[in-house]
XYZ file of C-alpha atoms in Angstrom:
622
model
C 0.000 0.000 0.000
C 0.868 3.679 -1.187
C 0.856 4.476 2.741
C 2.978 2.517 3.900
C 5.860 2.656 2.081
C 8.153 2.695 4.859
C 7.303 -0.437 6.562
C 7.519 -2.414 3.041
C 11.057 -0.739 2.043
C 13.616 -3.412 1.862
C 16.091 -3.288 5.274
C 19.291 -4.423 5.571
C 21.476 -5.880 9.205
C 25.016 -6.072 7.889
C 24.802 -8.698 4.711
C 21.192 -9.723 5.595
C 18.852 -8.529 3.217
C 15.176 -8.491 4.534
C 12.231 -7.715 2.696
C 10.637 -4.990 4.820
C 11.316 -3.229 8.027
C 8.967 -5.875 10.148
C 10.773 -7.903 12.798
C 9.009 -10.798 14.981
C 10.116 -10.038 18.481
C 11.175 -13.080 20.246
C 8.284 -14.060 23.135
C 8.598 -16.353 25.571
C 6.516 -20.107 25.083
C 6.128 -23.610 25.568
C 7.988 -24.627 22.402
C 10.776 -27.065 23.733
C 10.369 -30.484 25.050
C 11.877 -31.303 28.361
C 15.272 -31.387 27.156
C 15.218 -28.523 25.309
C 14.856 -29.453 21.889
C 12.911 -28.101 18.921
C 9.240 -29.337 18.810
C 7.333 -29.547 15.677
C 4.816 -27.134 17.752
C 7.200 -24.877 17.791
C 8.027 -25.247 14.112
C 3.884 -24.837 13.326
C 3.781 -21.635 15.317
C 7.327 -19.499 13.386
C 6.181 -20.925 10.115
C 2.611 -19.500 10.428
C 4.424 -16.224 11.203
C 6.579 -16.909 8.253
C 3.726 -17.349 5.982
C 2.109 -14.093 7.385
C 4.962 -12.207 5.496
C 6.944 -10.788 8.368
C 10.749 -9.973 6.982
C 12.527 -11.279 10.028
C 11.869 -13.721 12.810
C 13.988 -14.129 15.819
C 13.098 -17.008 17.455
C 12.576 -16.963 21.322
C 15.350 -17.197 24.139
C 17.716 -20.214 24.032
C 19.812 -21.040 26.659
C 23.491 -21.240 26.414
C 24.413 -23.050 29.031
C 22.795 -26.717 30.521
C 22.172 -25.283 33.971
C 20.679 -21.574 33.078
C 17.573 -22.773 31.022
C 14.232 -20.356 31.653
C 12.552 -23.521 32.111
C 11.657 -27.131 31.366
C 10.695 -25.820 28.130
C 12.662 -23.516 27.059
C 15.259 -23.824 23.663
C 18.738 -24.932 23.950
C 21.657 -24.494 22.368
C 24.149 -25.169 24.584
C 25.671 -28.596 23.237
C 26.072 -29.527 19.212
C 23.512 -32.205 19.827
C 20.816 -29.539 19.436
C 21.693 -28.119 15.710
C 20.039 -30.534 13.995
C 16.296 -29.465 15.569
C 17.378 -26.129 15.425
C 18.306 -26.783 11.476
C 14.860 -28.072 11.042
C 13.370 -24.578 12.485
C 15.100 -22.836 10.535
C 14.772 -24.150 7.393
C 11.608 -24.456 7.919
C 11.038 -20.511 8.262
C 12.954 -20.129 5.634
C 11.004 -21.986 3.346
C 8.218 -19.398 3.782
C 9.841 -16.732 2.938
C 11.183 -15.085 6.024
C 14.760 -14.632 7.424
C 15.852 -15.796 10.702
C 17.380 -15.256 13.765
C 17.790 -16.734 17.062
C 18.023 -14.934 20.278
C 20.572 -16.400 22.870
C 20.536 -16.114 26.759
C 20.991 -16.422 30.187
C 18.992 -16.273 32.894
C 20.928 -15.190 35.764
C 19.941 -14.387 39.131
C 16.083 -14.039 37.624
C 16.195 -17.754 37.609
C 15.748 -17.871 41.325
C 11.976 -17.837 40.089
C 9.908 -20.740 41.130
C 8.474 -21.285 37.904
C 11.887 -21.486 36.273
C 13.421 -23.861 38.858
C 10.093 -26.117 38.095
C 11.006 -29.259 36.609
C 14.319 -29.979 37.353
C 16.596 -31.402 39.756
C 17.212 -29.308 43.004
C 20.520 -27.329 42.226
C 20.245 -27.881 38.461
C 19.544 -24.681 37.675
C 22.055 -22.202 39.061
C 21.452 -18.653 40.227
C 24.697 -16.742 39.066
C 24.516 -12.558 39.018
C 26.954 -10.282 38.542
C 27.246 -9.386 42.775
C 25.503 -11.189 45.688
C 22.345 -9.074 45.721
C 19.214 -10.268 45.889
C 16.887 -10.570 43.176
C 13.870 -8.392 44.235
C 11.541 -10.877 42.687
C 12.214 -13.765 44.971
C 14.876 -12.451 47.558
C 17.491 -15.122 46.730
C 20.856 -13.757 46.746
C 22.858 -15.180 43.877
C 26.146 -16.556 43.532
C 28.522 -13.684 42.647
C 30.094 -15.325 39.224
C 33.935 -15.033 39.399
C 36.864 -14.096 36.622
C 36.614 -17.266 35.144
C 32.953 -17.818 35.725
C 32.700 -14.467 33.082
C 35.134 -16.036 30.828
C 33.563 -19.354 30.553
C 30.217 -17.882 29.648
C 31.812 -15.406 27.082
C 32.777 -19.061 25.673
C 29.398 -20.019 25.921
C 27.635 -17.320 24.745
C 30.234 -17.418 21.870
C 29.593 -21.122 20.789
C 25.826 -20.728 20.818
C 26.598 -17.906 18.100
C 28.538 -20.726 15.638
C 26.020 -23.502 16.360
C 22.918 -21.034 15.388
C 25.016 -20.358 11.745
C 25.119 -23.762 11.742
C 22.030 -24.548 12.137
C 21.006 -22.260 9.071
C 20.165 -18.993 11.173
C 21.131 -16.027 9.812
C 21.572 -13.761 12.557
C 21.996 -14.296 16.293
C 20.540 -11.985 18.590
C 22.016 -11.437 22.397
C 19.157 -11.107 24.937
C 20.596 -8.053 26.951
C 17.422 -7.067 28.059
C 14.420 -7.756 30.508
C 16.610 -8.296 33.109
C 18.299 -11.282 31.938
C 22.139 -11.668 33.009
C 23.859 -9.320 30.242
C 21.474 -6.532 31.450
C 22.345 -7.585 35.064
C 25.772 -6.554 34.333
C 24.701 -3.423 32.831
C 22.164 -2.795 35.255
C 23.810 -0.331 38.490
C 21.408 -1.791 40.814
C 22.416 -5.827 40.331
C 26.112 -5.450 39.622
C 27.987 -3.620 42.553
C 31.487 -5.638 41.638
C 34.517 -3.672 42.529
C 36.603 -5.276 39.857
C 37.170 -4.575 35.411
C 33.451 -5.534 35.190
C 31.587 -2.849 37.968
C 31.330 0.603 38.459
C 31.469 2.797 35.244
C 28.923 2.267 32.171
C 32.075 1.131 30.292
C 32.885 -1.377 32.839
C 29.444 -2.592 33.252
C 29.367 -3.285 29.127
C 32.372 -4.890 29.353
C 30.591 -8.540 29.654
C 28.342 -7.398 26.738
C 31.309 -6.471 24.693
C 33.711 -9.283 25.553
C 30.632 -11.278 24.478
C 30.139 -9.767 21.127
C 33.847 -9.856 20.312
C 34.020 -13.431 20.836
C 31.075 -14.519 18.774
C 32.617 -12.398 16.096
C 35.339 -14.026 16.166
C 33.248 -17.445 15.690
C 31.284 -16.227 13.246
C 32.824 -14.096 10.955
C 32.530 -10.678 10.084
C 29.233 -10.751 7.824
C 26.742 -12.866 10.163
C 24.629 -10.750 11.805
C 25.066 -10.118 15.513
C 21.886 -8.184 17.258
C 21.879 -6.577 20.787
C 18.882 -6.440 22.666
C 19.053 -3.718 25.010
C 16.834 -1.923 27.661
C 16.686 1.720 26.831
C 15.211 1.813 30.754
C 14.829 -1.184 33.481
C 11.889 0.489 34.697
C 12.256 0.711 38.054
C 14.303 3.226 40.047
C 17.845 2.693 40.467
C 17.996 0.684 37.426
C 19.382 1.144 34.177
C 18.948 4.276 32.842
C 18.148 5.814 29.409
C 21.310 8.000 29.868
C 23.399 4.910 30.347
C 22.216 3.025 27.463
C 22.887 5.946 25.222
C 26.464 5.822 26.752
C 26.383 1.891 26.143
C 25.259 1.387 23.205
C 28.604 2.874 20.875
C 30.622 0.427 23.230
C 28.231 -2.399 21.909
C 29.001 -1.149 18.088
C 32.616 -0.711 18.772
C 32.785 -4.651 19.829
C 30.756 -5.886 16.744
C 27.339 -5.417 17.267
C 25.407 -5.318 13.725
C 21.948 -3.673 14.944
C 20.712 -2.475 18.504
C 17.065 -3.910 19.666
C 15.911 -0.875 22.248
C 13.211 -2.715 24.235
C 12.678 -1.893 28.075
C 11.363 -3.372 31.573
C 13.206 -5.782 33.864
C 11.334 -8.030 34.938
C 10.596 -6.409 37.774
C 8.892 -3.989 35.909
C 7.045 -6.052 32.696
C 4.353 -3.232 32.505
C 7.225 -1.235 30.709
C 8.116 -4.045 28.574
C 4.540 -5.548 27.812
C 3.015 -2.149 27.715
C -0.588 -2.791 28.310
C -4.173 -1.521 26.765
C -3.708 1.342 29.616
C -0.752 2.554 28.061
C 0.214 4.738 24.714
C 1.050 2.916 21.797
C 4.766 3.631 20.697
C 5.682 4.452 24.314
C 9.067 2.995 24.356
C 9.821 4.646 20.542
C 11.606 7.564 22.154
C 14.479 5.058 24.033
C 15.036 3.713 20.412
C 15.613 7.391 18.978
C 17.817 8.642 21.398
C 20.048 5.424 21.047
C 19.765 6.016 17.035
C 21.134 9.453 17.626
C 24.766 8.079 18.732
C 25.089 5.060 16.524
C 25.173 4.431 13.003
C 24.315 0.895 12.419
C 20.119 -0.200 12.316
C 17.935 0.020 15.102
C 14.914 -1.630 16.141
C 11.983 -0.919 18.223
C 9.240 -1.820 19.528
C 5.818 -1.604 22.254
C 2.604 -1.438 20.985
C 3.476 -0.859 17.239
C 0.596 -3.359 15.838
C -1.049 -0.584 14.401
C 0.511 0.144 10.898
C -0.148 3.705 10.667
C 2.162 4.655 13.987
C 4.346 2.355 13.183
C 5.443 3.395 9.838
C 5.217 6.924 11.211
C 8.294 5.810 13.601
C 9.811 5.269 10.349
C 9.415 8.099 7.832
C 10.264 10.485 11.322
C 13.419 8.352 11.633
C 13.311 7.191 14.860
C 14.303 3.925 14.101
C 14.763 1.732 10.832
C 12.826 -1.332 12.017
C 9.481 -2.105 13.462
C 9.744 -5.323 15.985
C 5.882 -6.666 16.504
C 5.383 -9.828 19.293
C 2.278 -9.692 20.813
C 0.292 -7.996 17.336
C 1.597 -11.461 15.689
C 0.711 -13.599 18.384
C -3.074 -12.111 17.700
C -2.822 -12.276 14.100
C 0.561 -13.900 11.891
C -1.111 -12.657 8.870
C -0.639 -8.915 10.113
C 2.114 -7.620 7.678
C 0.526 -9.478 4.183
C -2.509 -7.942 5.639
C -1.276 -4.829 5.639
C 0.384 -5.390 2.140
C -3.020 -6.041 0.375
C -4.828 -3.448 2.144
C -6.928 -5.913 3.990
C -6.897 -3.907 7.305
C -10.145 -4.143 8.417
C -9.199 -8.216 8.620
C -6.606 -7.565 11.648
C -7.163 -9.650 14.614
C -5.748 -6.408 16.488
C -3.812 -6.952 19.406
C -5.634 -5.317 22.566
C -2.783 -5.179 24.954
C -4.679 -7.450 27.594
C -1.807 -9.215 28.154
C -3.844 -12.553 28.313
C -1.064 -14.002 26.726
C 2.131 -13.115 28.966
C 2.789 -12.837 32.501
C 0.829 -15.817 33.699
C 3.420 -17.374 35.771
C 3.997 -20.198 33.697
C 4.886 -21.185 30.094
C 1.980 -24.140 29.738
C -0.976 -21.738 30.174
C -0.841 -19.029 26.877
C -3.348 -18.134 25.467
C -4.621 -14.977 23.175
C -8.102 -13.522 24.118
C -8.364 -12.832 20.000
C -6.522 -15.785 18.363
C -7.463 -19.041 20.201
C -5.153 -21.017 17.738
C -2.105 -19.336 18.860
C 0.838 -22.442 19.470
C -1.801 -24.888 18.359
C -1.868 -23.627 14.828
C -2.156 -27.779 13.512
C -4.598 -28.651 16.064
C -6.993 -25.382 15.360
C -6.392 -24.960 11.673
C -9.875 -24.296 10.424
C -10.637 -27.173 7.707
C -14.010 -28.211 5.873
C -16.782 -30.305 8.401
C -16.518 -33.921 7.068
C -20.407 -33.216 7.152
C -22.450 -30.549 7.138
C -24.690 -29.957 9.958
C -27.477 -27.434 11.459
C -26.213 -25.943 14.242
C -27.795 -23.565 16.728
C -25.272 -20.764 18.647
C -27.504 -19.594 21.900
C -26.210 -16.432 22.723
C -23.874 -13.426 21.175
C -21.336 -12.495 23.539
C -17.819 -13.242 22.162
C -17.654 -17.141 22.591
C -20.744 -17.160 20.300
C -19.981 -15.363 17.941
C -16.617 -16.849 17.337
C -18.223 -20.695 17.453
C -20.731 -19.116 15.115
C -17.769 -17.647 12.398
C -15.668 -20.654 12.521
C -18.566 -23.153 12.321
C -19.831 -22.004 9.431
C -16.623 -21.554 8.041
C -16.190 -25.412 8.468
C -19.108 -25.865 6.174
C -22.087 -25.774 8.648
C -25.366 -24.280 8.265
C -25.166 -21.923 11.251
C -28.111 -19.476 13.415
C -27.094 -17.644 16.325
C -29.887 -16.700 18.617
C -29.014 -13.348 20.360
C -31.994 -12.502 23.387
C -31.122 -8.591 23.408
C -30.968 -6.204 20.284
C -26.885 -6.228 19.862
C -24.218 -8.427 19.869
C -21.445 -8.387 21.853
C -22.369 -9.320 25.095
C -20.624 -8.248 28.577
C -16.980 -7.341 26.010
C -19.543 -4.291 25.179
C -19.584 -3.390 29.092
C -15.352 -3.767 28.801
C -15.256 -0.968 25.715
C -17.001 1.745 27.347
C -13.984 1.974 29.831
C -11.632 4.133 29.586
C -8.572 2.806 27.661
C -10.579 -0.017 26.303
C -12.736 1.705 23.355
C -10.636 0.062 20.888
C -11.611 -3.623 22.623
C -14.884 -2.924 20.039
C -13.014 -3.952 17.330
C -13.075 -7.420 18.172
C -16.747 -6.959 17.914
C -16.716 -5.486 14.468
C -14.337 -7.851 12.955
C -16.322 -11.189 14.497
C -19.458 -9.665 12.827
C -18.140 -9.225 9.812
C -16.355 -12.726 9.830
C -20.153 -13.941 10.574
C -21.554 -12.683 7.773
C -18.533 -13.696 5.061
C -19.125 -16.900 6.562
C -23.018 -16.865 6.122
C -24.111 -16.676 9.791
C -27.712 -16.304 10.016
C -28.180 -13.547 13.282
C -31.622 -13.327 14.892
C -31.741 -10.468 17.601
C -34.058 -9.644 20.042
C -34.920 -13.585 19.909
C -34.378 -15.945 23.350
C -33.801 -19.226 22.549
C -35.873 -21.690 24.628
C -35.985 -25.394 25.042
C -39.628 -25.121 23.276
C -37.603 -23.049 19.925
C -34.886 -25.549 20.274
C -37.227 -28.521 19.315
C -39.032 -26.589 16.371
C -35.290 -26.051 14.810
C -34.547 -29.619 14.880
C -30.446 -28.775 15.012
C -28.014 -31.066 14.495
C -25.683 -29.448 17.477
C -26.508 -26.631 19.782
C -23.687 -25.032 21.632
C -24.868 -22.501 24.683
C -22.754 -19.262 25.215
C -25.273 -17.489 27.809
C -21.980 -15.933 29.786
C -22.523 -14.883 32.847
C -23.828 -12.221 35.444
C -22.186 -10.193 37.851
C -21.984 -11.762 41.327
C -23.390 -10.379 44.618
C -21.775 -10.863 48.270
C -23.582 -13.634 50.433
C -23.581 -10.686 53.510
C -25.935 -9.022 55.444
C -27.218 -5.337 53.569
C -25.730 -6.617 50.092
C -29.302 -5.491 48.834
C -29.066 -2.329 50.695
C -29.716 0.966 47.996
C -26.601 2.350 48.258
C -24.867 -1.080 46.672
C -24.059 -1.239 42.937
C -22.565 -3.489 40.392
C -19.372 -2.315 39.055
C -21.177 -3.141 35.669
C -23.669 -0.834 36.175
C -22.131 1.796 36.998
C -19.745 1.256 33.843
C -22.534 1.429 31.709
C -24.197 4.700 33.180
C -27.135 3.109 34.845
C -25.894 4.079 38.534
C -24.067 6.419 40.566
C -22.042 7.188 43.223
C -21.621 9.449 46.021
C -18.646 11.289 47.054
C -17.520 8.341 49.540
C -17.053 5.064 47.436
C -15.596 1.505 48.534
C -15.102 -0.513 45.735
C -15.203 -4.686 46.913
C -12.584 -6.774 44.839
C -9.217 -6.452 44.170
C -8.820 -7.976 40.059
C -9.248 -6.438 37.314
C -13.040 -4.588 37.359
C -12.674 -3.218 40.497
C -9.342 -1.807 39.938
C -10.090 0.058 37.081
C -13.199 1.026 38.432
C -11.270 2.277 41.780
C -9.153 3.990 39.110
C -11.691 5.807 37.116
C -13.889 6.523 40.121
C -11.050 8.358 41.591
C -9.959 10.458 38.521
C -13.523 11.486 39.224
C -12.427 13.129 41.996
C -14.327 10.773 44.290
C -12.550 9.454 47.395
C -12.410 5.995 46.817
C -11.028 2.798 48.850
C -10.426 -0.615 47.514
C -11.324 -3.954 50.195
C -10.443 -7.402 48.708
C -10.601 -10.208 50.336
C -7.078 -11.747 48.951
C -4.398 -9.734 47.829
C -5.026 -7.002 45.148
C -4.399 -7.928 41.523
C -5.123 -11.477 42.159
C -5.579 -13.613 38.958
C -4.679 -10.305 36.936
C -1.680 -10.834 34.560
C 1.540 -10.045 35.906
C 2.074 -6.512 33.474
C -1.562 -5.318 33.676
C -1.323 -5.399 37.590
C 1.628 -3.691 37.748
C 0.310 -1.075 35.762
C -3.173 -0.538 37.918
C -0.920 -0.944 41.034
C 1.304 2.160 39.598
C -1.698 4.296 38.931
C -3.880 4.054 41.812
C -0.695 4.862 43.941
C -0.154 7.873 41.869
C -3.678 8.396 42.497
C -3.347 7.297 46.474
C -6.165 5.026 46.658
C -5.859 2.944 49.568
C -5.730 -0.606 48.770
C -6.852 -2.820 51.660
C -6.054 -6.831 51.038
C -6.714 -9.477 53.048
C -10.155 -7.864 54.302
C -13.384 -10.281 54.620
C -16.505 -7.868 54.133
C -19.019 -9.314 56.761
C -21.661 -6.765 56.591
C -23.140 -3.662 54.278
C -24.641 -0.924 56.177
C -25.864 2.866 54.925
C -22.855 4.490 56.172
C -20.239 2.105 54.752
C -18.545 -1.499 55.053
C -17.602 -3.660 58.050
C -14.616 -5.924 57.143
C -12.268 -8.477 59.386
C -8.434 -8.734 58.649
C -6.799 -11.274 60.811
C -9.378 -11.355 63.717
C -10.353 -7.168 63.912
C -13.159 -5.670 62.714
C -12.583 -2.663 60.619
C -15.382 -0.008 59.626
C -14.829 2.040 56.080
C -17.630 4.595 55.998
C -19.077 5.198 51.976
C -21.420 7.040 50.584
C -22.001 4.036 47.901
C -20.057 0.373 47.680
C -19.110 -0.783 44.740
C -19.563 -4.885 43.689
C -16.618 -6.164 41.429
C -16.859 -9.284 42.714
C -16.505 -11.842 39.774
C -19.549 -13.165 37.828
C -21.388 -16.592 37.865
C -22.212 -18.870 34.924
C -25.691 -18.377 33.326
C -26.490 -22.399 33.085
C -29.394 -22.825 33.688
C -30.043 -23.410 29.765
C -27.903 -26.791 29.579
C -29.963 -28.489 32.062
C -33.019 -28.106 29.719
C -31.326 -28.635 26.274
C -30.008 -31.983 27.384
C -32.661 -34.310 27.161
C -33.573 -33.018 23.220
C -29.954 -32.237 21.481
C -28.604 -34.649 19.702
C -25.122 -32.663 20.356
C -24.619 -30.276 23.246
C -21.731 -28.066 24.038
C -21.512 -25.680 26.863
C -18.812 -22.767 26.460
């Protein structure tokens, strides 16, 4: 397309030639077996990004040595044994079009982390760090890694460098970033060594370099070497923006081919997953100041999934690559997308963060791609036969079992009981920073009707309309309600449902407690207060339970800039007209209110299933 002519200009890293200025990020996933080798999983998921017409890929950390692996499934490529899976990924990518990299790592101290010492042996996994300081995750205190120590994983990082050229990759990128151990070393807060490797920004870079240097000398002068860097930890005391701009011509004098300005420790993942309650480009300005002192490519990246920012970045100069992970974890088609004008297509990335953060590598998940690392098992393919099928209820579960069934082939009616489609996700876009959460709406209608969906509104599907359509399947998608509290004066008039007052139909009075700690009632505690209302949130477990690890950060960050008081660990035990009575560890606590506030969760509407039972031949409940 004529407007973006930027994004689709060929790119160059040293002697790699890509085809446009779109990089895959590498993300973190389950893509390894237990040993650490390539799975053909892993191979489906690049390959679909491949095919989507992305110019690079750079596939996701790999460890260098045996005993610093992320976890029981992460990549390795710390023995010769693993080239030949690795050769398979590659090729494989390659095949399709796109050129490849893969990003090499260690851990460090940040593998103190429960969920990356899960799985193996007790002491397999060592915690090394620049200095003895604890990691502020978990507390443990690292082994300070010696002279040799350094040296040795120089070597390391160094072989990992020949056996990705090996393999077929052509480019290696060094994870110095997200508070893995090269950005440990740079980072003033983690290394506090006395010795060549501490103390000045020079000294600090010195593993980096030393790093670089030595893989050059593996691999040549025209493979590819990448840098990712933090243009900002995050988190005071960290790394700072003036630092990497002082860092990053001591990464180009060593050998580096192209700087990757990312940001966020992770201690602080809401600056490098930047979520829906953030600006999109918000880490573009880190890139551009590290542009300004070096003259080989950089990349960057945060929220760039939107085309018309993104190649904005570029014609303005502020970097000469666009790096996308979470837009092509929602859709891998993006860039041809893009290409053949076909925006309105875009399963557009909403910055929930459903997909990262979760604590664990086994759970991922994206709230608009449900194929997303099970592209072979979900790959939409023609119904062996064609049925009638019945979708009760439009919310978004309906709607997309409604698109994709009739997609398959089947003759498909969704039954919707109010006049609109949508459901509760309707309630989610009329928050603030969630308006553009309606365009999952849009696009699922619109898939619906390519497909040949047959929508009835305003119609409630009973047991007595299910046996007059004599369906082949039904499946129910009736969502769910908000919940109430099982306490004394939760009926009282001055109670509301966070829902309702979202959607205009109730208000507040100057005095607000708002009960539960996840994700509704912190953004409601949020907006309530930029109301100017004095507002208090009560949970009864800690605040931000269940909410992904970035988003909560984020909400955390602004209601303390906004000094809500957070209360955890509170059991509400009664609702009275001046406020709530609560109990934290045996005392009873009074919080007087004007109005509470009910963000308490929501329970199933199921009551349908029961009744559809007896008379559908096929049944599904989601």
């Amino acid at each position: 397309m004529d407007a973006f002519t930027e994004l689709f200009r060929p790119g160059r890293i040293n002697q790699l030639e890509l085809k446009n200025r779109v990089v895959m990020a590498a993300v973190g996933s389950s893509l390894a077996d237990d040993e650490g080798y390539v799975t053909d999983r892993a191979i489906d998921y690049y390959v679909e990004r491949a095919k989507g017409g992305v110019g690079l890929i750079i596939v996701k950390l790999t460890s260098v040595m045996a005993n610093a692996r992320g976890s029981k499934h992460h990549l390795a490529a710390y023995d010769d044994r693993f080239i030949p899976r690795l050769r398979d990924l590659a090729s494989a990518v390659k095949g399709h079009g796109a050129r490849v990299a893969l990003q090499l790592g260690h851990h460090g101290n940040n593998a103190s982390h429960p969920r990356r010492q899960q799985g193996f042996p007790p002491g397999q996994q060592v915690v090394v760090g620049p200095s003895a300081v604890a990691y502020i995750e978990t507390g443990v205190i690292p082994h300070e890694l010696t002279g040799d120590e350094i040296h040795e994983l120089v070597a390391a990082f160094a072989a990992a460098c020949r056996r990705a050229q090996e393999a077929g990759f052509e480019a290696a990128e060094l994870h110095g970033a997200h508070g893995k151990l090269i950005s440990q070393f740079l980072s003033p807060y983690y290394n506090r060594r006395t010795d060549e490797y501490g103390g000045s920004v020079a000294n600090r870079a010195r593993f980096a370099c030393e790093i670089l240097a030595a893989a050059r000398r593996e691999v040549g002068p025209s493979f590819p070497l990448i840098m990712r860097m933090d243009g900002w930890d995050g988190y005071e005391g960290g790394f700072s923006l003036e630092e990497a701009v002082a860092t990053a011509p001591l990464l180009v004098a060593a050998g580096v081919d192209a700087l990757h300005v990312s940001a966020g420790a992770s201690e602080a993942t809401h600056r490098q997953f930047l979520t829906y309650l953030q600006e999109p480009g918000a880490l573009v300005h880190l890139a551009a100041a590290v542009k300004k002192v070096v003259a080989v490519p950089v990349i960057t990246v945060g929220k760039l999934g939107d085309p018309l920012p993104a190649e904005g970045v570029l014609r303005q100069g502020k970097a000469d690559f666009i790096a996308l992970a979470r837009p092509l974890l929602a859709d891998p088609h993006l860039v041809n997308k893009v290409r053949e004008g076909r925006l309105g297509e875009i399963h557009r990335c909403l910055a929930c963060n459903n997909c990262v953060g979760s604590g664990g590598y086994q759970g991922w998940s994206c709230t608009v791609n449900p194929a997303v690392m099970r592209e072979r098992d979900y790959a939409i393919t023609p119904a062996p036969v064609r049925k009638k099928v019945m979708v009760i209820g439009g919310g978004l579960a309906g709607m997309e079992a409604a698109a994709v069934s009739a997609q398959r082939g089947h003759a498909v009616t969704l039954y919707e009981k109010t006049g609109e489609l949508g459901g509760q996700w309707n309630i989610a876009c009329m928050q603030e920073h969630k308006g553009h959460f309606a365009d999952v709406t849009r696009r699922l209608r619109r898939e619906m009707d390519d497909a040949g969906v047959t929508v009835l509104l305003n119609t409630e599907a009973t047991r007595e309309l299910v046996e007059k359509q004599h369906a082949d399947a039904v499946i129910v998608a009736t969502g769910a309600t908000p919940a109430t509290l099982p306490v004394r004066g939760a009926d009282r008039k001055n109670v509301v449902q966070a829902n309702d007052l979202i959607r205009g139909l109730a208000a507040t009075g100057e005095r607000v407690v708002v009960i539960g700690g996840r994700h509704v009632g912190m953004e409601v505690a949020l907006a309530l207060s930029r109301q100017g209302k004095e507002v208090s949130l009560v949970t009864r477990r800690r605040v931000g339970r269940d909410v992904r690890k970035a988003t909560r950060l984020a909400l955390l960050e602004l209601l303390m800039e906004r000094k809500v008081p957070l209360h955890p660990y509170f059991e509400v035990v009664e609702i009275r007209d001046g406020g709530v009575m609560a109990v934290n560890e045996g005392t009873l606590f009074f919080f007087p209110a004007d109005t509470i506030v009910l963000a308490v969760g929501a329970t199933p509407e199921k009551g349908l299933i029961d009744l559809l039972r007896p008379i559908a031949p096929e049944l599904y409940a989601i």
